[in-house]
XYZ file of C-alpha atoms in Angstrom:
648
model
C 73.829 46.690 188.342
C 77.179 45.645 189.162
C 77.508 44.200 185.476
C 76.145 47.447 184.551
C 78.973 49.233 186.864
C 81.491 46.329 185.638
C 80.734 47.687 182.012
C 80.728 51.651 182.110
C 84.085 52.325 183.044
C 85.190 49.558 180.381
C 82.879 51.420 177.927
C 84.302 54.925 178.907
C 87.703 53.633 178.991
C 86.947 53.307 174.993
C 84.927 56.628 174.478
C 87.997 58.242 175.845
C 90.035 55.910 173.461
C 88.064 57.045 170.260
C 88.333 60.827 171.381
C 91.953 60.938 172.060
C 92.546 58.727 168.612
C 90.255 61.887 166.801
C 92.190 64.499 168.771
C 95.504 63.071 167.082
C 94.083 62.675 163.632
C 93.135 66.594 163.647
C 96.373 67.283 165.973
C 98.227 65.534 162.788
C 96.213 67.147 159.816
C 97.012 70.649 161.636
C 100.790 69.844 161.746
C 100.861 68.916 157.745
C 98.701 71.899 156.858
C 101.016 73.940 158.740
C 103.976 72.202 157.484
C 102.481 72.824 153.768
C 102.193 76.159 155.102
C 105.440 76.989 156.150
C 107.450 75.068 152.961
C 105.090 76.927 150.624
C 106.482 80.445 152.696
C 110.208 78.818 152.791
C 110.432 78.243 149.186
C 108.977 81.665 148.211
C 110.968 83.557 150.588
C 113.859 81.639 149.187
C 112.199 82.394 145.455
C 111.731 86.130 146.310
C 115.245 86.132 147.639
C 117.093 84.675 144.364
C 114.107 86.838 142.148
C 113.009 89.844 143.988
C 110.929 90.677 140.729
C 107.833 88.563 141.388
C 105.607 86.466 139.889
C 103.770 85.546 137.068
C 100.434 85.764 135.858
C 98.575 84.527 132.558
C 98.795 87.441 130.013
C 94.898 88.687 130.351
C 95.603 89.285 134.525
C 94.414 85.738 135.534
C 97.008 83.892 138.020
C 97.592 80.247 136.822
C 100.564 77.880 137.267
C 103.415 78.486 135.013
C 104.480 74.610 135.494
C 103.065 71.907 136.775
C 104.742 70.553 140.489
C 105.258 67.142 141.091
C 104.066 67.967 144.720
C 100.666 69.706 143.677
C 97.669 68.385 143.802
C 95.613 69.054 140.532
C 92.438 67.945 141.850
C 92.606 70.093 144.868
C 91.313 73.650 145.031
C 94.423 74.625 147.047
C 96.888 73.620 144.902
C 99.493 76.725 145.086
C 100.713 78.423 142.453
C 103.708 81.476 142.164
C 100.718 83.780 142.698
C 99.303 82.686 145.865
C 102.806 82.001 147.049
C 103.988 85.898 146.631
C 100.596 86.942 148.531
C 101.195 84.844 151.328
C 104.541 86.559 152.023
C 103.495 89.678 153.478
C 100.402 91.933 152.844
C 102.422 94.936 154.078
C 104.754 94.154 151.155
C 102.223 93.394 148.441
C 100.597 96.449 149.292
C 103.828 98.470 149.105
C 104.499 97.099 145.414
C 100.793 97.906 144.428
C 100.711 101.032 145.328
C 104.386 101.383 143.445
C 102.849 100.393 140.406
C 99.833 102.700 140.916
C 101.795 105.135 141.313
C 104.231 104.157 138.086
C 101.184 103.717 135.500
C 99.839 107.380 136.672
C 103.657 108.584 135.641
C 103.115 106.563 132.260
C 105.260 103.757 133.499
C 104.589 100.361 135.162
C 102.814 97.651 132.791
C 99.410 99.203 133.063
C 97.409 98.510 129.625
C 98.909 100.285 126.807
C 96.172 101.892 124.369
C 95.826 99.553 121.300
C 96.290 102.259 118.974
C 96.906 100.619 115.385
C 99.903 100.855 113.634
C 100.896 103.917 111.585
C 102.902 103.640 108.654
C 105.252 106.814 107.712
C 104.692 107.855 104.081
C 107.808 106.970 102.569
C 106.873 103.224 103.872
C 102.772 103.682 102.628
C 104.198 104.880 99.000
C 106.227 101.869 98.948
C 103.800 99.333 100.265
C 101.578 100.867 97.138
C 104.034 100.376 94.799
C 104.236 97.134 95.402
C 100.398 96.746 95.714
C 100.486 98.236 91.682
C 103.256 96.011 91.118
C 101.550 92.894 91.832
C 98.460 94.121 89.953
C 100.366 95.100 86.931
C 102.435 91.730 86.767
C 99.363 89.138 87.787
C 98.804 88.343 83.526
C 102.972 87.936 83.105
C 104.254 86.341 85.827
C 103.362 83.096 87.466
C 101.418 83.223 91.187
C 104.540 81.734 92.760
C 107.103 84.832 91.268
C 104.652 87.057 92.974
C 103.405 84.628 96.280
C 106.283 86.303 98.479
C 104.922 90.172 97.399
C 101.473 89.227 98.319
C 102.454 87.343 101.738
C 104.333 90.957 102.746
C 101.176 92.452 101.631
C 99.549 90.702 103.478
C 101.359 90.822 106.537
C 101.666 94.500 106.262
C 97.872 95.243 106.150
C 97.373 92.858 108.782
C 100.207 94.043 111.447
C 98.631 97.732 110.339
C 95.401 96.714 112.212
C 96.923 95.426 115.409
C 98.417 97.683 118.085
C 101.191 99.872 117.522
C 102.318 100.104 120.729
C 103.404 96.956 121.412
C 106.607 95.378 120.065
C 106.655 91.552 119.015
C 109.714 89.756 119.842
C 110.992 86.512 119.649
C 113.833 84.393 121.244
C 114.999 82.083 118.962
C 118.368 79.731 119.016
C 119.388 75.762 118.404
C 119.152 73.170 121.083
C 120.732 73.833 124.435
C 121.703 77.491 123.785
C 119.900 78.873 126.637
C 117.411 80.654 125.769
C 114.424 79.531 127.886
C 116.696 80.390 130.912
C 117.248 83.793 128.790
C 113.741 84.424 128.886
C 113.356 83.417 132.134
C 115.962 86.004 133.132
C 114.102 88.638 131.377
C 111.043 87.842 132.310
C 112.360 87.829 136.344
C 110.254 84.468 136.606
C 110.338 80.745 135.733
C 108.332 81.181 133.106
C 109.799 78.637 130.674
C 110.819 75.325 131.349
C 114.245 73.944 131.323
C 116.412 71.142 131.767
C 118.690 68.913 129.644
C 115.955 66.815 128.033
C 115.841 68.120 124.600
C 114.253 69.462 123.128
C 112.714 71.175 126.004
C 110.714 74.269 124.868
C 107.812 72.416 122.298
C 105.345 74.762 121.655
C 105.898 79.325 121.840
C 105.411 80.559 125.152
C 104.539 84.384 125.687
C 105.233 87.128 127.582
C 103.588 90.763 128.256
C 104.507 93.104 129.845
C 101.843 95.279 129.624
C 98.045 94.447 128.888
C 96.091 95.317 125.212
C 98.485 92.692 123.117
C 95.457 89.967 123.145
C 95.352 90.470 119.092
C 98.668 90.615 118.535
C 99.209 87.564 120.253
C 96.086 85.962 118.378
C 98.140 86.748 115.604
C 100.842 84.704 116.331
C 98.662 81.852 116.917
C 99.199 81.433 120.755
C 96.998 79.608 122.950
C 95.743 81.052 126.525
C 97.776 78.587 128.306
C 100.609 79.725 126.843
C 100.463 83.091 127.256
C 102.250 84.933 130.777
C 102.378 88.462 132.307
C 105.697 88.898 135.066
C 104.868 91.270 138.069
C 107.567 92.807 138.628
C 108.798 96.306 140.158
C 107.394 99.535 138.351
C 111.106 100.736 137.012
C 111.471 97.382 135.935
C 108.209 97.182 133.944
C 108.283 100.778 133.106
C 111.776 99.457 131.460
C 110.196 97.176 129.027
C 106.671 98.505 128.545
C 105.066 97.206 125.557
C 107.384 93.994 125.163
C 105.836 91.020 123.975
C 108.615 88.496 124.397
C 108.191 84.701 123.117
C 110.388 81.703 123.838
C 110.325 79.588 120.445
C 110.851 75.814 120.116
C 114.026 75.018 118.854
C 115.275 75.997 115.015
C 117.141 72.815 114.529
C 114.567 70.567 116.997
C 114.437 66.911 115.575
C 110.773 67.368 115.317
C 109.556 68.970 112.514
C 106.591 70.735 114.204
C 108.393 72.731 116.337
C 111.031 74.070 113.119
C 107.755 74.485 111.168
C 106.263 76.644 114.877
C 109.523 78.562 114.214
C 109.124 79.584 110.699
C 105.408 80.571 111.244
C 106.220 82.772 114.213
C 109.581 84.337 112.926
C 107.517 85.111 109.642
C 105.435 87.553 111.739
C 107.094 88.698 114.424
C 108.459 92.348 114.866
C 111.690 91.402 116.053
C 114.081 88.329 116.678
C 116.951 87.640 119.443
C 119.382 84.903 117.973
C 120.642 82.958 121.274
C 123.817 80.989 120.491
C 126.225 79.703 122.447
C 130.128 79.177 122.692
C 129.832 75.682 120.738
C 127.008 75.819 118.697
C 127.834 80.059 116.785
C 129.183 78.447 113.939
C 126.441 76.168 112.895
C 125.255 75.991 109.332
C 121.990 75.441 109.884
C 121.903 78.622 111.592
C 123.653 80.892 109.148
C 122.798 79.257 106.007
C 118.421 78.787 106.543
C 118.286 82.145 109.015
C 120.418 84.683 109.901
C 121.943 84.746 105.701
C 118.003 84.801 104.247
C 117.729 87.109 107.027
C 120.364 89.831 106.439
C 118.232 92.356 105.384
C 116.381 92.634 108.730
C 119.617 93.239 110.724
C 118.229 96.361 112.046
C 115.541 93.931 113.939
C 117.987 91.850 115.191
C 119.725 90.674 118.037
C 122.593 88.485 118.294
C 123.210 87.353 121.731
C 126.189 84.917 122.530
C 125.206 83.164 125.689
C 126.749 80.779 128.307
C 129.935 82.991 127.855
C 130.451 82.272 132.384
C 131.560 78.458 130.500
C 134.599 80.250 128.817
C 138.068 81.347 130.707
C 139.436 84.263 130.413
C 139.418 86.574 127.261
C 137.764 83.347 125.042
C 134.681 85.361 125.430
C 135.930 88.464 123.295
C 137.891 85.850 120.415
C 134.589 83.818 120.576
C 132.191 87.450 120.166
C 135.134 88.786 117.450
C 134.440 85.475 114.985
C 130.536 85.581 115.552
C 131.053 89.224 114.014
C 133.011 87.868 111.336
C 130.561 85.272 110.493
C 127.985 87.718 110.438
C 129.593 90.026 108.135
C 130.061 86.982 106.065
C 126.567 86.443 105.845
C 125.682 89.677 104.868
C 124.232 91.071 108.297
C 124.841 94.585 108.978
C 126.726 94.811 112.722
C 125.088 97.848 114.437
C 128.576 99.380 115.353
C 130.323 103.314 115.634
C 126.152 104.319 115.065
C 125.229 102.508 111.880
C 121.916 100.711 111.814
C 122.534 97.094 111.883
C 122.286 94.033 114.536
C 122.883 94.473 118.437
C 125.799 91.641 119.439
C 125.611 91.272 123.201
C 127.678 88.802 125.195
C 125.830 87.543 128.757
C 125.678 84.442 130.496
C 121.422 83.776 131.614
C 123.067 81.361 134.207
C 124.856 84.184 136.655
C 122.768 87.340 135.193
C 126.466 88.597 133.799
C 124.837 90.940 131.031
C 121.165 90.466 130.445
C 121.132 93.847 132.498
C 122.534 95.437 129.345
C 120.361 93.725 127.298
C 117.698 94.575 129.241
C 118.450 98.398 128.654
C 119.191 97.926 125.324
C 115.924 95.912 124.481
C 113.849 98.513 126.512
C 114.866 101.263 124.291
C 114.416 99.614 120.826
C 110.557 98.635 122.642
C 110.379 102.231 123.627
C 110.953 103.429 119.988
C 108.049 102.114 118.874
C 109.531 101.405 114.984
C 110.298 97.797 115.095
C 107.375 96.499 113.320
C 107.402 99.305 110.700
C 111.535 98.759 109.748
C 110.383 94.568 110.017
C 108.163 95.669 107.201
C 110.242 97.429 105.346
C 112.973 94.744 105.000
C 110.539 92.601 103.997
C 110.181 94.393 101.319
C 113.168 94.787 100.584
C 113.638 91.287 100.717
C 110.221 90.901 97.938
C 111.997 93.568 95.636
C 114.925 91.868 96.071
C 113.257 88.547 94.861
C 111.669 90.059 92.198
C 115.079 92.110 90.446
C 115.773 89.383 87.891
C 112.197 90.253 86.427
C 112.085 93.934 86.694
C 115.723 95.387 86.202
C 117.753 94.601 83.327
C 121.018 96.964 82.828
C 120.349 97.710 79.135
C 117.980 100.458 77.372
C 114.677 98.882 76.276
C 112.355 99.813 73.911
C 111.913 100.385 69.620
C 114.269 103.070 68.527
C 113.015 105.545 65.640
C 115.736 103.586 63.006
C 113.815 100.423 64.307
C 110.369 101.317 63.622
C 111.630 102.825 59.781
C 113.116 99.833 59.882
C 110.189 97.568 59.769
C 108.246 99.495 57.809
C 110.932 99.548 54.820
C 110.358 96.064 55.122
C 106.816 95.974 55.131
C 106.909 98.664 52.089
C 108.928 96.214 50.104
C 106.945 93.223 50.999
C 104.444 94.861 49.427
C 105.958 96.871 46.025
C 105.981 100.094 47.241
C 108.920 101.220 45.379
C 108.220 98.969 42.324
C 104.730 100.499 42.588
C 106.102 104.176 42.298
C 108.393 103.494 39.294
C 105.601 101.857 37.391
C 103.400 105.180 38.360
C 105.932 107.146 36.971
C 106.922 105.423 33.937
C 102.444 105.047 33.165
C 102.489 109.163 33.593
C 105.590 109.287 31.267
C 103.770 106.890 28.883
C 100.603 108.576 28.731
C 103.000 112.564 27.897
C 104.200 110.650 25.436
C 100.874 109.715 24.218
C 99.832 112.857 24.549
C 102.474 115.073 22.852
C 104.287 112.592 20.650
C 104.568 112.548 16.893
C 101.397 110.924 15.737
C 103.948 109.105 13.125
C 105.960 107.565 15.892
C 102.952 106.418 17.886
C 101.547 104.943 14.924
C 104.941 102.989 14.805
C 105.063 102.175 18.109
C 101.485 100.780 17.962
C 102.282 98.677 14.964
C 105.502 97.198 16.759
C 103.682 96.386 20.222
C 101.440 94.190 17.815
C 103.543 92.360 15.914
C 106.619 91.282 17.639
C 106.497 89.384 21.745
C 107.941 91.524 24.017
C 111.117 90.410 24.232
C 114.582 91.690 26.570
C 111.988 91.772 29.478
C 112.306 90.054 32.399
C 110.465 87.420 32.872
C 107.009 87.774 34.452
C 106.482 85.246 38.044
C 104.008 83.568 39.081
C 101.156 84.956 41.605
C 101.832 82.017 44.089
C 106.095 82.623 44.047
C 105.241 86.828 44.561
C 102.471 86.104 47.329
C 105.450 83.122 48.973
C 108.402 85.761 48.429
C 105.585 88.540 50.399
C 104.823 86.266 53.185
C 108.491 85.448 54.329
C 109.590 89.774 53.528
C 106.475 89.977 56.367
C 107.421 87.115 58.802
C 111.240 88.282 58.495
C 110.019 92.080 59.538
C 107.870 90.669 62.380
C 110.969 88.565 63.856
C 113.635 91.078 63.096
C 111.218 93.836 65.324
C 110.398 91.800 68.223
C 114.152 90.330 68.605
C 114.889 94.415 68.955
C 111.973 94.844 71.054
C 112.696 92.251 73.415
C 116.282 92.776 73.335
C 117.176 93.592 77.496
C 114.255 92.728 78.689
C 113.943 90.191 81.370
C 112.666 87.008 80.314
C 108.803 86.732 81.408
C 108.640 90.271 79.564
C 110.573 89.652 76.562
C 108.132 86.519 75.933
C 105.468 88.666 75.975
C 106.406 91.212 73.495
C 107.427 88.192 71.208
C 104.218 86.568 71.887
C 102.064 90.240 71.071
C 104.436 90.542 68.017
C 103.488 87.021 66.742
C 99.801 87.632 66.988
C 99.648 91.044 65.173
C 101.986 88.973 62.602
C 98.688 86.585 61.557
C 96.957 87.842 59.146
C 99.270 90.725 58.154
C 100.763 89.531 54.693
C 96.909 89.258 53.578
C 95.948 92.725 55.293
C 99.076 93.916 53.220
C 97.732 92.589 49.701
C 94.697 94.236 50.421
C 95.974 97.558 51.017
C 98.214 97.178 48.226
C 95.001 97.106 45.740
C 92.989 99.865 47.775
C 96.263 102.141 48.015
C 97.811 101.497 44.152
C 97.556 103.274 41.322
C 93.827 105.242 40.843
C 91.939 103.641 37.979
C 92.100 105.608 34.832
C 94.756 107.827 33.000
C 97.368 110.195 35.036
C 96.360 113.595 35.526
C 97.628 115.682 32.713
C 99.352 119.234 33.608
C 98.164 122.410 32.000
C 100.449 123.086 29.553
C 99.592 119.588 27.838
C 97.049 121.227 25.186
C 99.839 123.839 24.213
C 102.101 120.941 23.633
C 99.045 119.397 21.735
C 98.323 122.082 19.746
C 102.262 122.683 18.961
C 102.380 118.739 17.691
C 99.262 118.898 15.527
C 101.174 122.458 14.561
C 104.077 120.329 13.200
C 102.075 117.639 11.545
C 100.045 120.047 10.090
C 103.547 121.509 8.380
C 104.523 118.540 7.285
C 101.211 117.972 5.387
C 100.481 121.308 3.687
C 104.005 121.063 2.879
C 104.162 117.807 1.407
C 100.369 118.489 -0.525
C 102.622 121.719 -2.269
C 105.214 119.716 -3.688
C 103.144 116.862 -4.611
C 100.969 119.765 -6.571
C 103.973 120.978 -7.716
C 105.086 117.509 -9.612
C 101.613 116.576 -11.059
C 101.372 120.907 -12.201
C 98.779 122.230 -10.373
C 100.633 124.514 -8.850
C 103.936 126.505 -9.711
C 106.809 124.987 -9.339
C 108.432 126.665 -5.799
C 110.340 123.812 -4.091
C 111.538 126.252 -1.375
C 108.573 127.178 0.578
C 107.169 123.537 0.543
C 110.418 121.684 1.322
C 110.900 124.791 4.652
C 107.203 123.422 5.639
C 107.805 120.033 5.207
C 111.335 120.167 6.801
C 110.235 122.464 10.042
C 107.512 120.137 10.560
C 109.285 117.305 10.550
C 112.055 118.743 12.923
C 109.257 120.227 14.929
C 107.892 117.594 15.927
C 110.201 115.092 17.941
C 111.783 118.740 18.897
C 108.162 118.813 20.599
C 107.827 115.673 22.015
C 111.392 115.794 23.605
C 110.844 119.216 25.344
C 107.752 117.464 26.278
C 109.596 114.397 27.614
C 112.008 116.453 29.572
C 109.330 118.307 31.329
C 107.435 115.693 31.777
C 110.220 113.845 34.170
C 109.567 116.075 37.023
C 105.778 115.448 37.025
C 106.218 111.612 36.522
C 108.668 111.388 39.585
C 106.553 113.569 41.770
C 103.749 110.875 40.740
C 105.579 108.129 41.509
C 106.541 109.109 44.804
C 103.227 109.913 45.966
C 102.022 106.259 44.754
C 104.809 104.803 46.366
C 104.356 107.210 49.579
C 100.904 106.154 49.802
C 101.264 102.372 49.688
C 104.371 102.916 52.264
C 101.980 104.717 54.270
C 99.375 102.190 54.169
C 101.584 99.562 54.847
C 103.191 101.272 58.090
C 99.692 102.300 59.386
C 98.875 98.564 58.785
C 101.687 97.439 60.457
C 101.818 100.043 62.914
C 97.817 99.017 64.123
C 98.648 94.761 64.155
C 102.324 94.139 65.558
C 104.052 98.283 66.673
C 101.084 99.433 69.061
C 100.616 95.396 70.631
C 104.369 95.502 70.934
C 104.562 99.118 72.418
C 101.614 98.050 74.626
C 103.856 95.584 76.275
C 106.854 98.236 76.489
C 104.697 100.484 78.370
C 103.687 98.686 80.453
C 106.926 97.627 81.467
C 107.901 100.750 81.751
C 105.313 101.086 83.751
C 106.363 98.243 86.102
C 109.803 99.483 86.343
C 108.545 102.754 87.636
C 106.609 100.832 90.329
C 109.846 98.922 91.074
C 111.962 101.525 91.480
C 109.525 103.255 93.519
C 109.736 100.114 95.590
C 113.023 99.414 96.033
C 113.081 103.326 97.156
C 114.688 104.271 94.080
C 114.750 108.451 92.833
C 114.639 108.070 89.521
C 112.428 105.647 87.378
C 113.342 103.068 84.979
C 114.687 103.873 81.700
């Protein structure tokens, strides 16, 4: 018992011990929880304070952590976030700026959803888009795939921005290492959003921003991951300010690691808009003006040029430093939107103290609100594609055959093949066979006997079938190049190589078509056709013979005494025949000229004909083929490039 009463106060003494030791442990867990507490309310008092605009939450109206904290704890379900921070202010006050923003998307502000209505073209921008579309159908079999791989990427781009909403406005914020730009976006966003510091470089993969909901395919689009994608809450006016922004903070353009310039080109490639951040050292670079903002000068109406950090220069450096960026712009080609001419916005701020990002706040918010970036980002693209493509569409010269070049060519078929050798021997065979026909029968006794017995001699000499068919061939081949060096005279080169190449195809083949036309289309087998008044000239010449004997069977009656001696009447007979007949055969001869010539132009006519139709089917039509559809091609340029009038 007494051991027993020895022992219990010892052994309460050390209950007591144990319960005041557990009262301090929960006494202590209380104090850091409220501790947590009250630096978690501290900081976003102070945070609300500096940024009355709010927080941010992931881009789909989930709240997650924009950064990680060195203080948070990632495996524990309390770890804080901006979110939880602004609800833990005060209720009162989060209920005040819900009901504000109720109230604002009912009015058709705040950053309620926006309907994802797709994007509308206007018709001049449809009929230029299908131009283009005919364009690169037309060209596929002349040009090579990489001529037209820039037209098909706009294409492209265009049919796919068509299907995503049009209410939304894609813009990026682009700029070199340390110009500021992730504390731009910050500043615009009215959050920490983006990261920054003076490691570089800092920003390493696109980070997003909406300000309203429905951009979730837009900002598939651009290839954007859901971690990376943030929604501000901020006041209604200040939402209902840039409604249907999609804002993204790019890596940077002249990052030492390639992936993030190669993030840049993907995402500037197919966004709506761009901001250019530079700043006071870094305006003049070359990498800047010479890969960007000079391929770029086209798409100065959706552009910004924003000179940053200007709080880091004294005095009036900020207005010399703004004057040369504009110079260097207009050196590069880039339209300055200035006195109410389309062109780039230059702004001057400083993200740092706030010192003008309210202006470009208002000035961004109306080029969202107008709803026509994406269609005018289209339309200098392609701009830029027609632009590309000039040197093999537009040539300053008339193209095409003239009338005096197609006679040309075929004269020069016509003599490859005879034509007018072929109508004088037509004519002088019709004059032979009149002569036949109404000469003396005397003289063409004569001229029988003298074709017989001497060579023909005084004629040229006769050549050989293999020098006429040689002497053919190069009249043909000389005609083919002489056309298609007039053909393709102006043209650009991948066009003029194809009208010589259709030209040198119709060529094969042609000098042997040509010989066989020449025998089809010569002279008709048999004798001329004879005019009517051939029998009267017949009859008049056997008249005359028929003198010339009676009279000469008188006198020789006469000498033997048969008959009376008359010398008169015989020696008339004998003498008007004799006269008579090459008086006959002349007259014939003379009319006979007119007839012989009209022969011999229809024989050389026809073979002329023949050869033109000839020529006309294998090497004209292939070649005018080629010119039409050039022509046809320069119709869809111009109609491209937004032209009035169609190619010549």
């Amino acid at each position: 018992m007494e051991q027993e009463e020895k022992e219990g106060p010892g052994h309460e003494s050390h209950q007591e011990h144990q319960e005041h030791q557990m009262d301090q442990e929960n006494q202590g867990r209380e104090d850091r929880q409220r501790q947590q507490e009250d630096r978690g309310v501290q900081e976003c008092a102070e945070s609300t304070a500096q940024e009355p605009t709010g927080h941010a939450r992931v881009a789909d109206g989930t709240e997650d952590d924009v950064l990680p904290r060195p203080d948070a704890d990632e495996d524990s379900d309390e770890a804080w976030d901006d979110g939880l921070i602004a609800r833990r202010v005060s209720e009162a006050a989060a209920a005040e700026q819900a009901a504000a923003a109720d109230k604002a998307a009912r009015s058709g502000g705040g950053g309620g959803a926006l309907p994802s209505t797709p994007l509308v073209y206007d018709a001049p921008l449809r009929s230029r888009l299908e131009a283009l579309r005919e364009l690169v159908g037309l060209s596929r079999t002349r040009l090579d795939s990489r001529t037209l791989a820039q037209a098909g990427r706009v294409l492209d781009e265009a049919a796919a921005r068509r299907r995503h909403s049009g209410q939304h406005t894609v813009v990026a914020l682009a700029g070199a290492t340390g110009s500021g730009k992730s504390q731009l976006f910050n500043a615009l966003a009215g959050v920490t959003i983006s990261e920054t510091g003076v490691r570089r470089p800092t920003t390493s993969s696109p980070i997003v921003c909406s300000w309203s909901d429905g951009a979730s395919s837009l900002i598939d689009r651009l290839g954007i991951p859901g971690r990376l994608r943030r929604r501000p809450v901020q006041s209604a006016e200040a939402e209902a300010q840039l409604r249907g922004l999609v804002l993204i903070d790019l890596p940077d353009h002249d990052s030492a690691a390639v992936r993030h310039r190669e993030q840049v080109d993907r995402v500037l490639a197919l966004v709506d808009a761009v901001i250019w951040v530079v700043d006071p050292e870094k305006y003049a670079d070359a990498v800047l003006h010479e890969r960007y903002l000079r391929p770029m000068a086209g798409h100065a109406e959706v552009m910004f040029v924003v000179l940053n950090q200007v709080d880091r220069l004294p005095g009036e450096a900020a207005e010399l430093v703004l004057d040369d960026l504009r110079r260097l712009l207009d050196e590069d080609g880039v339209a300055l939107g200035e006195y109410g001419e389309p062109g780039a916005t230059v702004l001057a701020l400083s993200a740092l103290t706030g010192d003008g990002v309210g202006e470009l706040r208002e000035v961004l918010g109306q080029f969202v609100a107008e709803r026509g970036a994406a269609a005018r980002r289209i339309s200098a693209d392609v701009d830029a594609a027609a632009w590309r493509l000039r040197s093999v569409y537009a040539t300053g010269r008339r193209i095409g055959l003239s009338e005096e070049a197609r006679d040309e060519f075929a004269d020069r078929l016509a003599d490859a093949v005879g034509a007018t050798a072929a109508g004088e021997a037509a004519e002088r065979a019709w004059l032979r066979n009149a002569n036949r026909a109404c000469g003396t029968p005397w003289l063409r006794l004569w001229r029988w006997h003298q074709d017989r017995r001497d060579p023909p001699t005084g004629r040229l000499p006769v050549r050989a079938q293999a020098d006429e068919e040689a002497t053919a061939r190069q009249r043909v081949e000389q005609a083919v190049r002489t056309l298609s060096e007039r053909a393709s005279a102006g043209l650009p080169a991948p066009w003029a190589q194809a009208v010589r190449e259709a030209a040198v195809r119709g060529a094969q083949g042609l000098p042997e078509a040509l010989d066989d036309l020449a025998a089809r289309a010569g002279l008709p087998p048999g004798r001329p056709p004879r005019p009517g008044w051939w029998p009267v000239a017949v009859l008049a010449q056997a008249g005359m013979t028929l003198l010339q004997v009676v009279g000469g069977l008188w006198l020789v009656g006469q000498i033997v005494g048969v008959m009376a001696p008359n010398l008169g009447v015989p020696v008339l007979l004998m003498v008007a025949g004799i006269v008579g007949g090459p008086l006959v055969e002349w007259s014939c001869r003379m009319a006979a000229r007119g007839p012989a010539r009209r022969y011999g132009h229809d024989a050389e006519r026809r073979l002329r004909e023949a050869a033109a139709g000839c020529g006309r089917a294998r090497v004209l039509d292939p070649v005018a083929s080629e010119l039409l559809r050039y022509r046809e091609v320069r119709e869809q340029y111009a109609r491209v490039t937004g032209a009035v009038a169609g190619a010549r």
